[in-house]
Coordinates of C-alpha atoms in Angstrom, one line a residue:
X722 CA 27.7 -60.4 -110.9
X723 CA 30.6 -58.3 -111.1
X724 CA 31.7 -56.6 -114.2
X725 CA 35.0 -55.1 -115.2
X726 CA 36.4 -52.6 -117.8
X727 CA 39.4 -51.5 -120.0
X728 CA 39.7 -48.8 -122.8
X729 CA 41.7 -48.4 -125.9
X730 CA 45.4 -48.3 -126.2
X731 CA 47.8 -45.6 -127.5
X732 CA 51.5 -45.2 -127.1
X733 CA 51.7 -41.5 -128.1
X734 CA 54.7 -40.0 -126.6
X735 CA 55.8 -43.3 -124.9
X736 CA 59.1 -43.4 -126.7
X737 CA 59.9 -39.8 -126.0
X738 CA 59.0 -40.5 -122.3
X739 CA 61.1 -43.4 -122.1
X740 CA 64.0 -41.3 -123.4
X741 CA 63.2 -38.7 -120.9
X742 CA 63.1 -40.7 -117.7
X743 CA 66.2 -39.9 -115.6
X744 CA 68.0 -42.0 -113.1
X745 CA 66.3 -40.3 -110.1
X746 CA 66.3 -43.5 -108.0
X747 CA 64.6 -42.2 -104.8
X748 CA 66.6 -39.1 -104.2
X749 CA 65.2 -36.3 -102.0
X750 CA 65.2 -34.0 -105.0
X751 CA 63.2 -36.5 -106.9
X752 CA 60.6 -36.7 -104.3
X753 CA 59.9 -33.1 -104.5
X754 CA 59.2 -33.2 -108.3
X755 CA 55.6 -32.5 -109.5
X756 CA 55.6 -35.6 -111.5
X757 CA 54.4 -39.3 -111.2
X758 CA 55.4 -42.0 -113.6
X759 CA 53.1 -44.8 -114.5
X760 CA 53.8 -48.1 -116.2
X761 CA 50.8 -49.6 -117.5
X762 CA 49.3 -52.2 -119.7
X763 CA 47.6 -51.0 -122.7
X764 CA 44.1 -50.6 -123.0
X765 CA 43.0 -47.7 -120.8
X766 CA 44.5 -44.9 -122.8
X767 CA 42.3 -43.6 -125.8
X768 CA 43.9 -43.8 -129.3
X769 CA 42.4 -40.4 -129.8
X770 CA 43.0 -39.1 -126.4
X771 CA 39.6 -39.9 -125.3
X772 CA 40.2 -42.9 -122.9
X773 CA 39.8 -43.1 -119.2
X774 CA 43.5 -42.5 -118.5
X775 CA 43.3 -39.2 -120.8
X776 CA 40.5 -37.8 -118.5
X777 CA 41.7 -39.0 -115.2
X778 CA 45.2 -37.9 -115.6
X779 CA 44.2 -34.5 -117.0
X780 CA 41.8 -34.1 -114.0
X781 CA 44.4 -35.2 -111.6
X782 CA 47.1 -32.8 -113.1
X783 CA 44.6 -29.9 -112.9
X784 CA 43.6 -30.7 -109.2
X785 CA 47.1 -31.4 -107.9
X786 CA 49.7 -29.9 -110.3
X787 CA 51.3 -33.3 -110.5
X788 CA 52.1 -34.3 -114.1
X789 CA 51.6 -37.9 -115.1
X790 CA 54.5 -39.5 -117.3
X791 CA 53.0 -42.5 -119.0
X792 CA 54.8 -45.6 -120.2
X793 CA 52.6 -48.3 -121.9
X794 CA 53.3 -52.0 -123.0
X795 CA 52.2 -55.5 -122.6
X796 CA 51.3 -56.6 -119.1
X797 CA 54.3 -58.9 -118.8
X798 CA 56.5 -56.4 -120.5
X799 CA 55.8 -53.7 -118.0
X800 CA 56.6 -56.0 -114.9
X801 CA 59.8 -57.2 -116.6
X802 CA 60.8 -53.6 -117.3
X803 CA 60.3 -52.7 -113.7
X804 CA 62.4 -55.7 -112.6
X805 CA 65.3 -54.6 -114.8
X806 CA 65.2 -51.2 -113.1
X807 CA 64.9 -52.5 -109.5
X808 CA 68.2 -51.2 -108.5
X809 CA 67.4 -47.8 -110.1
X810 CA 63.5 -47.5 -109.9
X811 CA 61.9 -45.2 -112.5
X812 CA 58.2 -46.0 -112.0
X813 CA 56.1 -44.9 -109.3
X814 CA 52.8 -46.8 -110.0
X815 CA 52.2 -50.0 -112.1
X816 CA 49.0 -51.0 -113.6
X817 CA 48.7 -54.6 -115.0
X818 CA 46.5 -57.5 -115.4
X819 CA 46.4 -60.8 -113.5
X820 CA 48.6 -62.8 -113.1
X821 CA 51.2 -60.1 -113.7
X822 CA 50.1 -58.0 -110.8
X823 CA 50.5 -61.0 -108.6
X824 CA 53.9 -61.6 -110.2
X825 CA 54.9 -58.0 -109.4
X826 CA 54.0 -58.5 -105.7
X827 CA 55.6 -62.0 -105.4
X828 CA 59.0 -60.5 -106.9
X829 CA 59.1 -57.5 -104.4
X830 CA 58.2 -54.8 -106.9
X831 CA 55.4 -53.3 -104.8
X832 CA 55.1 -51.5 -101.5
X833 CA 52.0 -51.8 -99.3
X834 CA 49.5 -48.9 -99.7
X835 CA 45.8 -48.9 -99.4
X836 CA 44.3 -46.3 -101.4
X837 CA 41.3 -44.2 -100.3
X838 CA 38.1 -46.2 -101.6
X839 CA 39.8 -49.5 -101.6
X840 CA 37.3 -50.6 -98.8
X841 CA 34.6 -50.6 -101.5
X842 CA 36.7 -53.0 -103.8
X843 CA 35.7 -56.7 -103.5
X844 CA 38.2 -58.9 -101.7
X845 CA 39.1 -61.0 -104.9
X846 CA 40.0 -57.7 -106.7
X847 CA 42.8 -56.6 -104.3
X848 CA 45.7 -58.2 -102.5
X849 CA 45.2 -59.4 -99.0
X850 CA 48.4 -57.7 -98.0
X851 CA 47.6 -54.3 -99.5
X852 CA 50.2 -54.4 -102.2
X853 CA 47.6 -53.8 -105.1
X854 CA 44.0 -52.9 -105.8
X855 CA 42.0 -53.1 -108.9
X856 CA 41.1 -49.8 -110.5
X857 CA 39.0 -50.9 -113.5
X858 CA 37.2 -54.2 -113.9
X859 CA 37.1 -56.0 -117.1
X860 CA 36.4 -59.4 -118.9
X861 CA 38.5 -61.5 -121.3
X862 CA 36.9 -61.9 -124.8
X863 CA 37.5 -62.3 -128.5
X864 CA 36.5 -59.9 -131.4
X865 CA 35.5 -60.8 -135.1
X866 CA 35.1 -58.7 -138.1
X867 CA 31.5 -58.4 -138.4
X868 CA 31.3 -57.1 -142.1
X869 CA 33.5 -60.0 -143.4
X870 CA 32.3 -62.5 -140.9
X871 CA 28.8 -61.4 -139.8
X872 CA 28.2 -64.4 -137.3
X873 CA 30.8 -64.9 -134.6
X874 CA 32.5 -68.4 -135.0
X875 CA 30.9 -69.4 -131.7
X876 CA 33.3 -72.3 -130.7
X877 CA 36.9 -73.0 -130.2
X878 CA 36.7 -75.8 -132.7
X879 CA 35.2 -73.5 -135.4
X880 CA 38.4 -71.5 -135.4
X881 CA 40.3 -74.6 -136.8
X882 CA 38.5 -74.1 -140.2
X883 CA 40.8 -73.5 -143.1
X884 CA 39.0 -70.2 -143.8
X885 CA 40.8 -68.6 -140.8
X886 CA 44.4 -69.6 -142.1
X887 CA 46.5 -66.3 -141.8
X888 CA 43.2 -64.6 -140.6
X889 CA 43.5 -65.3 -137.0
X890 CA 45.9 -64.0 -134.3
X891 CA 46.2 -63.9 -130.5
X892 CA 48.8 -62.0 -128.5
X893 CA 51.6 -63.8 -127.0
X894 CA 51.0 -65.6 -123.6
X895 CA 53.6 -64.7 -120.9
X896 CA 54.0 -61.3 -122.6
X897 CA 50.5 -59.8 -123.0
X898 CA 47.8 -60.1 -120.3
X899 CA 45.2 -61.0 -122.8
X900 CA 47.4 -63.4 -124.4
X901 CA 48.0 -65.2 -121.2
X902 CA 44.3 -65.2 -120.7
X903 CA 43.9 -67.3 -123.9
X904 CA 45.8 -70.0 -122.3
X905 CA 43.8 -69.8 -119.0
X906 CA 40.5 -69.9 -120.9
X907 CA 41.6 -72.7 -122.9
X908 CA 42.9 -74.8 -120.0
X909 CA 39.4 -74.0 -118.2
X910 CA 37.3 -74.9 -121.3
X911 CA 39.1 -78.0 -122.4
X912 CA 39.5 -79.4 -118.9
X913 CA 43.3 -79.1 -118.3
X914 CA 46.7 -78.2 -119.6
X915 CA 47.3 -81.3 -121.9
X916 CA 43.9 -81.0 -124.0
X917 CA 44.3 -77.2 -124.1
X918 CA 47.8 -77.6 -125.6
X919 CA 46.6 -80.2 -127.9
X920 CA 44.1 -77.8 -129.2
X921 CA 46.4 -74.8 -129.5
X922 CA 48.7 -77.0 -131.4
X923 CA 46.1 -77.5 -134.0
X924 CA 45.1 -73.9 -134.0
X925 CA 48.7 -72.9 -134.7
X926 CA 48.1 -73.8 -138.4
X927 CA 45.8 -70.7 -138.8
X928 CA 47.6 -68.3 -136.4
X929 CA 49.4 -65.4 -138.0
X930 CA 52.2 -65.3 -135.1
X931 CA 53.1 -63.5 -131.9
X932 CA 52.0 -60.1 -130.9
X933 CA 53.3 -58.4 -127.7
X934 CA 50.3 -56.0 -127.6
X935 CA 46.7 -57.1 -127.8
X936 CA 45.4 -53.6 -128.6
X937 CA 47.4 -53.7 -132.0
X938 CA 45.3 -56.4 -133.3
X939 CA 41.9 -54.7 -133.2
X940 CA 42.7 -52.3 -136.1
X941 CA 43.8 -55.4 -138.1
X942 CA 40.4 -56.9 -137.4
X943 CA 38.6 -53.9 -138.3
X944 CA 40.4 -53.5 -141.5
X945 CA 39.8 -57.1 -142.4
X946 CA 43.4 -58.2 -142.3
X947 CA 42.3 -60.5 -139.7
X948 CA 38.8 -62.1 -139.1
X949 CA 39.3 -62.9 -135.4
X950 CA 41.6 -62.1 -132.5
X951 CA 41.7 -62.0 -128.7
X952 CA 41.0 -59.0 -126.7
X953 CA 39.0 -57.9 -123.7
X954 CA 35.7 -56.2 -123.3
X955 CA 36.7 -52.9 -122.0
X956 CA 39.4 -52.3 -124.6
X957 CA 37.4 -53.7 -127.5
X958 CA 34.2 -51.9 -126.5
X959 CA 36.1 -48.6 -126.4
X960 CA 38.0 -49.3 -129.8
X961 CA 34.6 -50.2 -131.4
X962 CA 33.6 -46.7 -131.3
X963 CA 36.2 -45.6 -133.9
X964 CA 36.5 -49.2 -135.4
X965 CA 32.9 -49.9 -136.6
X966 CA 33.6 -53.5 -137.9
X967 CA 34.5 -55.0 -134.6
X968 CA 32.2 -57.3 -132.5
X969 CA 32.9 -59.0 -129.2
X970 CA 32.2 -62.5 -128.7
X971 CA 33.1 -65.3 -126.1
X972 CA 34.3 -68.8 -127.4
X973 CA 32.7 -71.9 -126.2
X974 CA 33.8 -75.5 -126.3
X975 CA 31.7 -77.4 -128.7
X976 CA 28.5 -78.4 -127.0
X977 CA 29.2 -76.1 -123.9
X978 CA 28.3 -72.5 -123.1
X979 CA 30.5 -69.5 -123.8
X980 CA 32.7 -68.6 -121.0
X981 CA 34.8 -65.7 -119.7
X982 CA 36.6 -64.5 -116.5
X983 CA 37.5 -61.2 -114.9
X984 CA 40.7 -59.4 -116.0
X985 CA 40.7 -56.3 -113.8
X986 CA 43.3 -53.6 -114.2
X987 CA 45.1 -53.7 -111.1
X988 CA 47.4 -51.0 -109.6
X989 CA 50.1 -51.0 -107.0
X990 CA 52.7 -48.4 -105.7
X991 CA 56.2 -49.5 -106.9
X992 CA 58.7 -50.3 -104.1
X993 CA 61.5 -47.6 -103.7
X994 CA 59.4 -45.3 -106.1
X995 CA 61.1 -42.0 -106.8
X996 CA 57.8 -40.0 -106.3
X997 CA 56.0 -42.3 -103.6
X998 CA 53.9 -39.5 -102.2
X999 CA 52.7 -38.6 -105.7
X1000 CA 52.0 -42.2 -106.5
X1001 CA 49.8 -42.5 -103.5
X1002 CA 47.8 -39.4 -104.6
X1003 CA 47.3 -40.9 -108.1
X1004 CA 46.1 -44.2 -106.7
X1005 CA 43.7 -42.3 -104.4
X1006 CA 42.5 -40.3 -107.3
X1007 CA 41.9 -43.3 -109.5
X1008 CA 39.7 -44.9 -107.0
X1009 CA 37.8 -41.7 -106.2
X1010 CA 34.0 -41.5 -106.8
X1011 CA 34.4 -39.2 -109.6
X1012 CA 36.9 -41.2 -111.5
X1013 CA 35.1 -44.4 -110.9
X1014 CA 32.0 -43.0 -112.2
X1015 CA 33.7 -42.4 -115.6
X1016 CA 34.9 -46.0 -115.9
X1017 CA 32.0 -47.0 -118.1
X1018 CA 30.9 -43.7 -119.5
X1019 CA 34.5 -42.8 -120.7
X1020 CA 36.6 -45.8 -120.6
X1021 CA 34.0 -48.6 -121.7
X1022 CA 34.8 -50.7 -118.6
X1023 CA 33.3 -51.6 -115.2
X1024 CA 34.0 -49.7 -112.1
X1025 CA 36.1 -51.4 -109.5
X1026 CA 34.3 -50.0 -106.4
X1027 CA 31.0 -51.8 -105.7
X1028 CA 29.3 -48.8 -104.3
X1029 CA 29.4 -47.2 -107.8
X1030 CA 26.4 -48.2 -109.8
X1031 CA 26.9 -47.2 -113.3
X1032 CA 23.8 -46.4 -115.2
X1033 CA 25.0 -44.7 -118.3
X1034 CA 24.2 -45.9 -122.0
X1035 CA 27.8 -47.8 -122.0
X1036 CA 27.1 -49.5 -118.8
X1037 CA 23.7 -50.8 -120.0
X1038 CA 25.3 -52.0 -123.3
X1039 CA 28.1 -53.8 -121.5
X1040 CA 25.7 -55.6 -119.2
X1041 CA 23.7 -56.9 -122.2
X1042 CA 27.0 -58.0 -123.9
X1043 CA 27.9 -60.3 -120.8
X1044 CA 24.3 -61.8 -120.4
X1045 CA 24.3 -65.5 -120.7
X1046 CA 28.0 -65.9 -120.6
X1047 CA 29.4 -68.3 -117.9
X1048 CA 31.9 -66.5 -115.5
X1049 CA 34.6 -68.6 -113.9
X1050 CA 37.2 -67.6 -111.4
X1051 CA 40.8 -68.8 -112.2
X1052 CA 43.1 -70.0 -109.5
X1053 CA 45.4 -67.1 -109.6
X1054 CA 47.7 -68.5 -107.0
X1055 CA 48.2 -71.6 -109.0
X1056 CA 48.8 -69.4 -112.2
X1057 CA 51.2 -67.2 -110.5
X1058 CA 53.2 -70.2 -109.3
X1059 CA 53.1 -72.2 -112.5
X1060 CA 52.9 -69.5 -115.2
X1061 CA 56.3 -70.2 -116.5
X1062 CA 55.6 -73.9 -116.9
X1063 CA 52.2 -73.1 -118.6
X1064 CA 54.0 -70.7 -121.1
X1065 CA 56.7 -73.3 -121.8
X1066 CA 54.1 -76.0 -122.6
X1067 CA 52.5 -73.5 -125.0
X1068 CA 55.7 -72.7 -126.7
X1069 CA 56.5 -76.4 -127.0
X1070 CA 53.0 -77.3 -128.4
X1071 CA 53.0 -74.4 -130.9
X1072 CA 56.6 -74.1 -131.8
X1073 CA 56.6 -70.7 -130.8

């Protein structure tokens, strides 16, 4: 059984970075710069500078002299930003979750590049055309405050209880990768779009409201402002190191087994990237044996390379966490094609 990972989010310096990005649009001068710009979904950068990105980017700069400029946001948000900049490309590498990495490919945002080590990534975790490759594996999940709510709710139906009114929140489908995952899992667990939307309509009575970033929900759960929120194993596992009240769980449909699915962090080289060669070097570095061995130990996730067998304490704990949980594989082609209609159905059902 494959496992996946994703650490904690921090936007330190992101606003300053956004202001500093210049319109270099692929000029020869830009290609000579010792920089590489990464647009990424949140989760892999540590809130205290101790995440997988923090370690990998620092090691990369030390080895190559190339400085990483980092911009972070929701999975869909990063793709939309890159789309808006298509005529004046700013990013070199984009890292996002399914189905948004597929969306980036179908909208022509990615150029083909197969990083060194990609031959050790499972076929399901990379594009057939070579436009993207998973760099960190991960699973979708939920969290609860184990101090205020010692036992996880267990089922979707339990979340309809009045005690969760204004104490439950999930990130916005179509904007956040983990928020979109709520839709995907609900449609799987309830057996289709119609029953899933019927359930989510009922759940809306307890939902605090939209959130563009899933990582912002964990601190609220840790403080007890929320009892339950969505998330993913890698990010929440990493956050729990500094947020002691977080506990990860996987909802089941009443009478059924808890389920989850893989949500890998997938990376691609941006088409017409201003620093294409530097982007290639960074992708190679992220899939290198050294960086992959630190995915669990530093990032709280699962290596993307199948030849890397993590045995550190985090890896052992993560394996136990997922025991007994049924893993299903979404139809990503269908989701890529129909995502807009699924999100529209959710908006209609919830009045969002």
